[in-house]
Coordinates of C-alpha atoms and ligand atoms in Angstrom, one line a residue:
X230 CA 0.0 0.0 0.0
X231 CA 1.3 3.8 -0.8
X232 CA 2.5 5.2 1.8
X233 CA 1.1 8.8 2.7
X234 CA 2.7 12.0 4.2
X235 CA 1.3 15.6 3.8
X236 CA 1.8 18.9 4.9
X237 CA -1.3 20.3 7.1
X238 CA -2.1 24.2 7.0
X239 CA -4.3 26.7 6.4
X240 CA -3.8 27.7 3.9
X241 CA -1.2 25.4 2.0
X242 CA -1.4 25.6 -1.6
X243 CA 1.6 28.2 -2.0
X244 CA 3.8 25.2 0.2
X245 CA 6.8 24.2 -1.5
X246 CA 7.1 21.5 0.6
X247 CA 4.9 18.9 -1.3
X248 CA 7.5 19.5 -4.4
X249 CA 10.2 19.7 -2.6
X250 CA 9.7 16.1 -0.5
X251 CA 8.2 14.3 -3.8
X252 CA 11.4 15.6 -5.4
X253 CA 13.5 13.6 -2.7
X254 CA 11.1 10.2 -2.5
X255 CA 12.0 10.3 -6.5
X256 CA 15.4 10.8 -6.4
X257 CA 15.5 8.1 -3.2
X258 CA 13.9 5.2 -5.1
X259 CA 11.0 6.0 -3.1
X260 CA 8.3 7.5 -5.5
X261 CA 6.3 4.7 -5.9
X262 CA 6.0 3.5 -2.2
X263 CA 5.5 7.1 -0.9
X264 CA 3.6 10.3 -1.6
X265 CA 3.4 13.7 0.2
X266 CA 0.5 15.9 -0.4
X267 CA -0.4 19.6 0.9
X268 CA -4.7 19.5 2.8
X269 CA -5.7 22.4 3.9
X270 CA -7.3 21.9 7.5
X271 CA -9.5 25.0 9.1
X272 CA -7.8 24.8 12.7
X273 CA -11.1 23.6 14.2
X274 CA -11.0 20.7 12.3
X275 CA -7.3 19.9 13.3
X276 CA -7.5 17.0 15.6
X277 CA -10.4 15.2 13.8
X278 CA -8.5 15.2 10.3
X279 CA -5.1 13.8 12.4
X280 CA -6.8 11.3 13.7
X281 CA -8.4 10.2 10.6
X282 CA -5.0 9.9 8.9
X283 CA -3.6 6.8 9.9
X284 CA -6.7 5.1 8.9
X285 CA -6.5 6.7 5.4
X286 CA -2.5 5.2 4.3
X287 CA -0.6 8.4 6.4
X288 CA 2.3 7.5 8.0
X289 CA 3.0 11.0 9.1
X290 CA 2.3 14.8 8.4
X291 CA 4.4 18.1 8.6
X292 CA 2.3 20.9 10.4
X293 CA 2.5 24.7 9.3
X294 CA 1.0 27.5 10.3
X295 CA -1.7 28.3 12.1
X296 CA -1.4 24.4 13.8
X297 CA 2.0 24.4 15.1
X298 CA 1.0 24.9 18.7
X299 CA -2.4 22.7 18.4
X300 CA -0.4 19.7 17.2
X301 CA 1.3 19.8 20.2
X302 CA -1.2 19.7 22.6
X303 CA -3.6 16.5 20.2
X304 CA -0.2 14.5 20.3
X305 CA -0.5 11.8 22.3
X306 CA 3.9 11.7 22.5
X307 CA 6.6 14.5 22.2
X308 CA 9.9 14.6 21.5
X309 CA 11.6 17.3 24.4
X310 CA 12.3 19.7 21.6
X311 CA 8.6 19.6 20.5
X312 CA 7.8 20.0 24.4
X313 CA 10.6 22.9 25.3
X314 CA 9.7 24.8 22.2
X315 CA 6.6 24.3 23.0
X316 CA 5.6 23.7 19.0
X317 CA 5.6 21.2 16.4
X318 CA 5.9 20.8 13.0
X319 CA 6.2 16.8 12.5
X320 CA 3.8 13.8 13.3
X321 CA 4.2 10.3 13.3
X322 CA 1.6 7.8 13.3
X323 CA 2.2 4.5 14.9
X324 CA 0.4 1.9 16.4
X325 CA -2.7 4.1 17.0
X326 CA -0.4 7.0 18.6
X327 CA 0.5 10.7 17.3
X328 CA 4.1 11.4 18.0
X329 CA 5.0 14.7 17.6
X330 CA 8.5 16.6 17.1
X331 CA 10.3 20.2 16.0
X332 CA 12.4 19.7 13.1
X333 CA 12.5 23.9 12.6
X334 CA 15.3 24.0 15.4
X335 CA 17.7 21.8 14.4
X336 CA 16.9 22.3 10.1
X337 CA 17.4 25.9 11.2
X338 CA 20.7 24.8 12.9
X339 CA 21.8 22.9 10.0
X340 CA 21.2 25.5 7.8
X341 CA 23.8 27.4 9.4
X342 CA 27.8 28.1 7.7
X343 CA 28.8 27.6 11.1
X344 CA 28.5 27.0 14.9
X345 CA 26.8 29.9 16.6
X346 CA 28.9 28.7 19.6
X347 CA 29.5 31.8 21.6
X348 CA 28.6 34.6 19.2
X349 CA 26.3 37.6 20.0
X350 CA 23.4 36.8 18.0
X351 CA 20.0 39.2 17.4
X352 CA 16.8 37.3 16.7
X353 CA 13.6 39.9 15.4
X354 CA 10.3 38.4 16.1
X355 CA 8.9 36.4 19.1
X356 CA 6.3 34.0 17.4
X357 CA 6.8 30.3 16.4
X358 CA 9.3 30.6 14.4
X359 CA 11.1 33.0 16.6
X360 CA 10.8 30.0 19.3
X361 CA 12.4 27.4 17.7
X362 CA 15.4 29.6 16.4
X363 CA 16.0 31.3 20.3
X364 CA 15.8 27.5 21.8
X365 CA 18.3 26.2 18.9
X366 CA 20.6 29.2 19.5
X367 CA 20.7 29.2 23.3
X368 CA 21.4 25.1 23.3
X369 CA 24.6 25.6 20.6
X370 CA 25.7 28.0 23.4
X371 CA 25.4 31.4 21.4
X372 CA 24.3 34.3 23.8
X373 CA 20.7 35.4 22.6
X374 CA 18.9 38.7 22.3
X375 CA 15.4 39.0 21.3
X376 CA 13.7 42.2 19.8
X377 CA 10.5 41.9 18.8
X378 CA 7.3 45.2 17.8
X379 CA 5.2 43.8 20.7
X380 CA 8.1 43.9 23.6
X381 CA 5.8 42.0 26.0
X382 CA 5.9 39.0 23.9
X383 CA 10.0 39.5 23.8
X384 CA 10.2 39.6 27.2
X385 CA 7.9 36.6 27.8
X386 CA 9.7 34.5 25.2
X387 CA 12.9 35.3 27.1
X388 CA 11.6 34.3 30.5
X389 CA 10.3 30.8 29.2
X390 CA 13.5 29.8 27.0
X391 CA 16.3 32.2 28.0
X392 CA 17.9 35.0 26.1
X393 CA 17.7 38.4 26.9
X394 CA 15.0 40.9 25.3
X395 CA 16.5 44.3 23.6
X396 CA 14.3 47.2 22.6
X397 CA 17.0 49.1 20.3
X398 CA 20.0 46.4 19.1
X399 CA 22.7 47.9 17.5
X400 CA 23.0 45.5 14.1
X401 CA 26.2 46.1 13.9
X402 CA 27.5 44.8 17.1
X403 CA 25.8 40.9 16.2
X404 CA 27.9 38.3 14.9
X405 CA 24.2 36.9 13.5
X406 CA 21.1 37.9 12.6
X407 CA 18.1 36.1 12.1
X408 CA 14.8 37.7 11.0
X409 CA 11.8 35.2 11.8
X410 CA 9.3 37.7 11.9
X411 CA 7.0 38.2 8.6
X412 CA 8.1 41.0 7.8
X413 CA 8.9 41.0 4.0
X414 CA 6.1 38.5 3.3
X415 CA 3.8 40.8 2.0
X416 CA 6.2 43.2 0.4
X417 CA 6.5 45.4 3.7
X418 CA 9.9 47.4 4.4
X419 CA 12.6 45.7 6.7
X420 CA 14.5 48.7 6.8
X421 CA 11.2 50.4 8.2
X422 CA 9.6 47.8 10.0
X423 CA 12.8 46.3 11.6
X424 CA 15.3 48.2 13.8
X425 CA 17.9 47.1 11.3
X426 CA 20.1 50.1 9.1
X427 CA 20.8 49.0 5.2
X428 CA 24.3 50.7 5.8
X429 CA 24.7 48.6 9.2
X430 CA 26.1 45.5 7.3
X431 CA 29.2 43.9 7.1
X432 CA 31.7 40.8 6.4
X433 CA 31.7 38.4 9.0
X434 CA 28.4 39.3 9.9
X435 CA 26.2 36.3 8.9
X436 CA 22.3 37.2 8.2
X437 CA 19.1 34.4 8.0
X438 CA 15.6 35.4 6.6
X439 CA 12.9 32.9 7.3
X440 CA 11.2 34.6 5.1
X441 CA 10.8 33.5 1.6
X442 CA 9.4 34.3 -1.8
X443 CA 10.3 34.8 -5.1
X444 CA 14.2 35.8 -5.4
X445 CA 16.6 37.0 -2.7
X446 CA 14.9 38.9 0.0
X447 CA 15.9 42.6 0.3
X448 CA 17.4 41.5 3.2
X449 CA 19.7 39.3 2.1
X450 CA 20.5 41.4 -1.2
X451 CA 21.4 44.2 1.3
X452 CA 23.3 42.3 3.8
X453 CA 25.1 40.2 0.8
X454 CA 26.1 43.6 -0.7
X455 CA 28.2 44.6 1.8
X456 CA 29.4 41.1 2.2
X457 CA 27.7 39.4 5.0
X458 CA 27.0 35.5 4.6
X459 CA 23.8 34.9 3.6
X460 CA 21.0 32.2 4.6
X461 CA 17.7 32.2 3.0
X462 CA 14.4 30.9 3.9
X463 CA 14.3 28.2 1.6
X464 CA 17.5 26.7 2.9
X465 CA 15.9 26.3 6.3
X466 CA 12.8 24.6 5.1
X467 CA 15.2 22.2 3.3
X468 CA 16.8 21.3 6.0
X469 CA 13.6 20.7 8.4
X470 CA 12.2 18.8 5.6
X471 CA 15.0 16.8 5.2
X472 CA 14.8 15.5 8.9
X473 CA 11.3 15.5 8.9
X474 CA 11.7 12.8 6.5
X475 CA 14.4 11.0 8.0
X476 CA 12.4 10.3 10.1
X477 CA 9.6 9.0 8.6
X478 CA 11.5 6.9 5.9
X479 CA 14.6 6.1 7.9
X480 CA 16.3 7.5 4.6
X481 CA 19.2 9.7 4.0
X482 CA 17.7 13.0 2.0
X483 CA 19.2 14.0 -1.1
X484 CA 19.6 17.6 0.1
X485 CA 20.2 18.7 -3.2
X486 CA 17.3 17.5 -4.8
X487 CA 15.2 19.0 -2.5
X488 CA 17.0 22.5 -2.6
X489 CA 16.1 22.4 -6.5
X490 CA 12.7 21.7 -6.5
X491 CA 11.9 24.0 -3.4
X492 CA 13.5 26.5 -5.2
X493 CA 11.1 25.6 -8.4
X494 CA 12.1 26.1 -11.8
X495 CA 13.3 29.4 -11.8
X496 CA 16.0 28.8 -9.5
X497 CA 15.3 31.4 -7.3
Ligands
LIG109 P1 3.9 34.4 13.8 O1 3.9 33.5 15.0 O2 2.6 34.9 13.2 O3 4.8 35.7 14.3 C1 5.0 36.8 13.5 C2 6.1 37.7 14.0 O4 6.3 38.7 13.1 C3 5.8 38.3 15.4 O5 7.0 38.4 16.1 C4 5.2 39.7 14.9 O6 5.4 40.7 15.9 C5 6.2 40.0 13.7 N1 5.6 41.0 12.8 C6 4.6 40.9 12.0 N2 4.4 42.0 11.3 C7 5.4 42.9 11.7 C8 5.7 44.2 11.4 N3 5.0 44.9 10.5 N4 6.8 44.8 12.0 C9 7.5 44.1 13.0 N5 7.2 42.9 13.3 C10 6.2 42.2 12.7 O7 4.7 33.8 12.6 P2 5.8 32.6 12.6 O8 5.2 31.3 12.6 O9 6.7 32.9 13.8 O10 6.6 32.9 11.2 C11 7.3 34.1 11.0 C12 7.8 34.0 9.6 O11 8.8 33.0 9.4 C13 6.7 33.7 8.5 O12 7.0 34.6 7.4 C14 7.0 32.3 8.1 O13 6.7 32.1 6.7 C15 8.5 32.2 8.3 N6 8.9 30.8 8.5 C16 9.8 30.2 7.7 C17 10.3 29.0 8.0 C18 11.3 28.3 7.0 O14 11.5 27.1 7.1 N7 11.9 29.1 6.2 C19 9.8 28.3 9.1 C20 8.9 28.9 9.9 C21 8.5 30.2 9.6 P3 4.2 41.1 17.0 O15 4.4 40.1 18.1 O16 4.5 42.4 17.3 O17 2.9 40.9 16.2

């Protein structure tokens, strides 16, 4: 019987993650014992549809936003990074149970040039995202400060996972900077929104969007001008795919493969 994984949002259809993990079952052999689709599930219905899946040929699901948090409280296991995080974005299915786990941590990690280990790192945003890259940072050791527009959320963050919330960073004086807010999503102005300067970047300054879309981000054309080391979004979702499913398949993913079709035909 096919074997089925999915991602679960709401909404999905602009994921590149059903490309991208098809792209990796093919060039694994795999294609014709497994498939990954995208369903959109309305949050209400979250818990119903997951249960439901094992019955229907799923062997597990990624879960994107808004059900991050929601598919950590239906799971009947976590994994401690799922549970510290307090998030997940992978679910197995196995012998009637739902495990869950965070694979946005570590993929984030991976994604990386190099061990944050001790370096004075700035991360903008306090949502889900935000989460998983503070925990990551803080357990490779790096020392952590959080800005985000709503400070209360900063601060709260902090006093959950550690790190210490900043209300006017200096860019300049970071060794890495991660945006995981939205901000650039919908075409808005990081150099407005964020307290980051265009002129403020420099070599050996490394600098991570989370968010993605069509081409380099302003960000990272800015930051890559005045050569910083870049990391885009796309990278990162590569790389939580990738152990997402390692886990599921017990497979070693063809990183490139995936890179290529998350990046779609354009190559952007
Ligand atoms: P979220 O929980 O909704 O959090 C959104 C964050 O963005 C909050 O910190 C929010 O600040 C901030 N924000 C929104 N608009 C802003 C503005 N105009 N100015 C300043 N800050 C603003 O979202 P999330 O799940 O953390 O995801 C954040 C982004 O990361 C999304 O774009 C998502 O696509 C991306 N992401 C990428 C990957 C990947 O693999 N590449 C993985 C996960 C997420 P307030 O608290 O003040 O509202």
């Amino acid at each position: 019987m096919m074997r089925r994984l999915a991602v679960l949002g709401h909404p999905v259809a602009h994921s590149r993650s059903p490309a991208m993990q098809n792209a990796a079952l093919a060039e694994l052999g795999l294609a014709g014992e497994w498939t990954y689709e995208a369903i959109d599930v309305a949050p209400d219905e979250l818990e119903r549809r997951v249960r439901a899946m094992p019955e229907e040929g799923f062997a597990g699901a990624n879960v994107t936003v808004p059900h991050k948090g929601a598919a950590l409280v239906l799971a009947d296991e976590l994994s401690e990074t799922a549970r510290e995080i307090g998030a997940a974005n992978t679910l197995s299915f196995a012998d009637g149970e739902v495990h869950a786990d965070n694979t946005d941590a570590e993929g984030f990690l991976r994604a990386l040039p190099a061990s944050p280990h001790g370096e004075a790192t700035l991360v903008l945003g306090a949502g889900g995202a935000a989460r998983a890259v503070v925990w990551a940072l803080l357990r490779e050791g790096a020392r952590v400060e959080v800005w985000n527009r709503t400070e209360l959320r900063s601060r709260n963050l902090c006093e959950e996972l550690g790190g210490s919330p900043v209300t006017a960073p200096d860019s300049s004086s970071y060794r890495l900077i991660v945006n995981s807010t939205s901000v650039g999503l919908r075409g808005e102005d990081v150099f407005a929104e964020l307290p980051l300067s265009a002129g403020g970047f420099s070599s050996g300054q490394t600098v991570v969007d989370l968010v993605y879309g069509v081409g380099p981000s302003r960000l990272l054309a800015t930051a890559k001008a005045a050569g910083s080391t870049v990391v885009d979004g796309i990278e990162v979702l590569v790389r939580q795919g990738a152990l997402s499913l390692e886990i599921w398949t017990g497979s070693e993913p063809p990183l490139d493969a995936m890179r290529a079709a998350a990046r779609g035909p354009s190559g952007s």
